[in-house]
Each structure stands twice: as structure tokens, then as C-alpha cells.
Coordinates of C-alpha atoms and ligand atoms in Angstrom, one line a residue:
M985 CA 205.9 -6.9 -16.2
S986 CA 208.6 -9.3 -17.1
R987 CA 209.2 -10.4 -20.6
W988 CA 208.5 -13.8 -22.1
P989 CA 211.4 -15.8 -20.6
G990 CA 212.5 -17.5 -23.8
N991 CA 213.5 -17.0 -27.4
A992 CA 212.3 -17.6 -30.9
E993 CA 212.4 -21.4 -30.7
M994 CA 209.9 -21.3 -27.8
E995 CA 207.3 -19.8 -30.0
R996 CA 205.5 -23.1 -30.4
T997 CA 206.0 -24.2 -26.8
T998 CA 202.9 -24.9 -24.8
F999 CA 202.7 -24.2 -21.1
G1000 CA 200.5 -26.5 -19.1
G1001 CA 198.5 -27.2 -22.2
L1002 CA 198.1 -23.5 -23.1
S1003 CA 199.3 -22.0 -26.3
R1004 CA 201.6 -19.1 -26.0
G1005 CA 198.8 -16.7 -26.8
Q1006 CA 196.6 -18.2 -24.1
L1007 CA 199.4 -18.0 -21.6
M1008 CA 200.2 -14.4 -22.5
S1009 CA 196.6 -13.4 -22.1
R1010 CA 196.6 -14.8 -18.6
I1011 CA 199.9 -13.2 -17.7
H1012 CA 198.6 -9.8 -18.9
S1013 CA 195.4 -10.2 -17.0
T1014 CA 197.2 -9.0 -13.9
G1015 CA 196.0 -5.5 -13.2
N1016 CA 193.9 -6.0 -16.2
Q1017 CA 191.6 -3.0 -17.0
T1018 CA 188.8 -5.3 -18.0
T1019 CA 188.9 -7.0 -14.6
E1020 CA 188.9 -3.6 -12.8
K1021 CA 186.2 -2.3 -15.0
R1022 CA 184.1 -5.3 -14.2
L1023 CA 184.5 -4.6 -10.5
V1024 CA 183.6 -0.9 -11.1
V1025 CA 180.3 -2.0 -12.7
L1026 CA 179.6 -4.4 -9.8
L1027 CA 180.4 -1.7 -7.2
R1028 CA 178.0 0.8 -8.8
R1029 CA 175.3 -1.8 -9.1
A1030 CA 175.7 -2.6 -5.4
G1031 CA 175.5 1.0 -4.6
L1032 CA 178.9 1.2 -3.0
S1033 CA 180.6 4.5 -3.5
G1034 CA 183.4 6.6 -2.1
W1035 CA 186.2 4.6 -3.7
R1036 CA 189.2 6.1 -5.4
R1037 CA 191.6 4.7 -8.0
H1038 CA 195.3 5.1 -8.5
R1039 CA 196.1 6.1 -5.0
P1040 CA 199.9 6.1 -4.4
L1041 CA 199.7 3.5 -1.7
L1042 CA 202.0 0.6 -1.0
G1043 CA 201.3 -2.3 -3.3
R1044 CA 199.2 -0.1 -5.6
P1045 CA 195.7 -1.3 -4.6
D1046 CA 193.1 -1.2 -7.3
F1047 CA 190.5 0.4 -5.2
V1048 CA 190.9 2.6 -2.1
W1049 CA 188.2 3.9 0.3
P1050 CA 190.3 6.6 2.0
K1051 CA 187.7 7.4 4.7
A1052 CA 186.9 3.8 5.6
K1053 CA 190.5 2.8 5.3
V1054 CA 189.7 -0.1 3.1
V1055 CA 191.8 -1.2 0.1
V1056 CA 190.8 -3.8 -2.6
F1057 CA 193.3 -5.7 -4.7
V1058 CA 192.2 -7.7 -7.7
D1059 CA 194.8 -10.3 -8.1
G1060 CA 195.5 -12.1 -11.4
C1061 CA 195.5 -15.9 -10.8
F1062 CA 198.6 -16.6 -12.7
W1063 CA 201.0 -14.1 -11.2
H1064 CA 199.7 -14.3 -7.7
G1065 CA 199.8 -18.1 -7.7
H1066 CA 196.2 -18.9 -7.2
D1067 CA 195.5 -22.7 -6.9
C1068 CA 192.5 -22.6 -9.2
G1069 CA 193.6 -24.1 -12.4
K1070 CA 194.4 -20.8 -14.0
N1071 CA 197.8 -21.0 -12.3
V1072 CA 199.3 -23.3 -14.9
S1073 CA 202.4 -25.2 -14.3
P1074 CA 204.8 -24.3 -17.1
K1075 CA 206.7 -27.2 -18.6
T1076 CA 209.6 -25.0 -19.6
N1077 CA 211.6 -22.7 -17.3
V1078 CA 209.6 -24.2 -14.5
E1079 CA 212.0 -22.9 -11.8
A1080 CA 212.0 -19.4 -13.1
W1081 CA 208.3 -19.2 -13.2
R1082 CA 207.9 -20.8 -9.8
E1083 CA 210.4 -18.4 -8.4
K1084 CA 208.7 -15.4 -9.9
I1085 CA 205.3 -16.4 -8.6
R1086 CA 206.8 -17.3 -5.2
R1087 CA 208.3 -13.8 -5.0
N1088 CA 204.9 -12.2 -6.0
K1089 CA 203.1 -14.1 -3.2
E1090 CA 205.8 -13.1 -0.7
R1091 CA 205.4 -9.5 -1.8
D1092 CA 201.6 -9.7 -1.4
R1093 CA 202.0 -10.9 2.1
R1094 CA 204.5 -8.2 3.0
V1095 CA 202.2 -5.5 1.5
D1096 CA 199.2 -6.9 3.5
R1097 CA 201.2 -6.8 6.7
L1098 CA 202.5 -3.3 6.2
L1099 CA 199.1 -1.9 5.2
R1100 CA 197.5 -3.6 8.2
Q1101 CA 200.1 -2.0 10.4
Q1102 CA 199.0 1.4 9.0
G1103 CA 195.4 0.6 9.8
W1104 CA 194.1 -0.5 6.5
Q1105 CA 191.7 -3.3 6.0
I1106 CA 192.6 -5.4 3.0
V1107 CA 190.3 -7.3 0.6
R1108 CA 192.0 -9.4 -2.0
I1109 CA 189.8 -10.7 -4.8
W1110 CA 190.9 -13.3 -7.2
E1111 CA 190.4 -12.7 -10.9
C1112 CA 188.5 -16.0 -11.2
E1113 CA 186.4 -15.3 -8.2
L1114 CA 185.3 -12.0 -9.7
A1115 CA 184.2 -13.8 -12.8
K1116 CA 182.5 -16.8 -11.1
K1117 CA 181.2 -15.4 -7.8
P1118 CA 180.8 -11.6 -8.1
D1119 CA 178.2 -11.5 -5.3
S1120 CA 180.6 -12.9 -2.8
C1121 CA 183.3 -10.4 -3.8
I1122 CA 180.9 -7.6 -3.2
D1123 CA 179.8 -9.1 0.1
R1124 CA 183.4 -9.1 1.3
I1125 CA 183.9 -5.5 0.3
R1126 CA 180.7 -4.5 1.9
K1127 CA 181.6 -6.2 5.1
A1128 CA 185.0 -4.5 5.2
L1129 CA 183.4 -1.1 4.7
G1130 CA 180.6 -1.9 7.1
T1131 CA 182.8 -2.5 10.1
R1132 CA 184.1 1.0 9.9
G1133 CA 180.5 2.4 9.8
Ligands
ZN1848 ZN1 192.0 -18.1 -9.5

């Protein structure tokens, strides 16, 4: 995780109307344990089992179904550049942030391509989607698992 790209005098800077604290909480929500735990609860409730965590796979997916060859990523909206309003446009260091997010998105695409080549099905869930439409997240996972019987 990269560090705050500034110095002391930026303490009071706001990013896209967010305070530093609000922005930091969004930044750190990538790979956030709270988000992952929320999905664990949803999976259990939906009766979906067989998943593993912390598998040493490319891109470090959050959930892996080794037998069904399905991986699930829960992507933080800020770092992965989701156009949902949580992906704020910083007013300072704009280029640096944009570049960082652009590289993350590129890496996501590369990871998806390579995993697919290895026969994995990929489900990417946005952090905001998990919060607002948990049922549709579960549906997508269920469909991916279902196609492998
Ligand atoms: Zn989002």
C-alpha cells in the first residue's frame, strides 16, 4: 500500500470534498477485512461452501473455489477506479493518483487474462456493490459455480 503522497502541509487538504480521514478510510478499504467478512456472512447465508482464503494465486483473489476453479475478487472502489462516486477525483497530486489507479486497473485486466488462460472463472465484486446489492453479488458467484456443476 502506498503512503500518503504528501507532507505535513497537506494535512488539511481535502480530496474531492473528502477530508483526509475519509479519504484514508476509502484507500484502506481495499482488501478490507470488514468487506471480506461481509461476503463470508453472505456466502454462508446463501449456503455456498467449498471456498478457501489466502490461496497463493496470481492477483491474490479474496475467495477461491479450487474444485470449481472459480475466484472472487472484492475490489475497493477507490484503488480499482470504479466510476461510482467513491472513486474521488483528488484535487492535489491528480496525475499521481490517476496514474496509480490506471496501473491498478491495468494489473486487474492482466490478472484476469492470465487466470482465464489457466482455466479460472473470475468474479469481480465492487465494494459498493457488495454493500448495496448483496443479492446480485451472490447470484453472480452462484452462476459461476453453477456452470461447473
Ligand atoms: Zn464502487
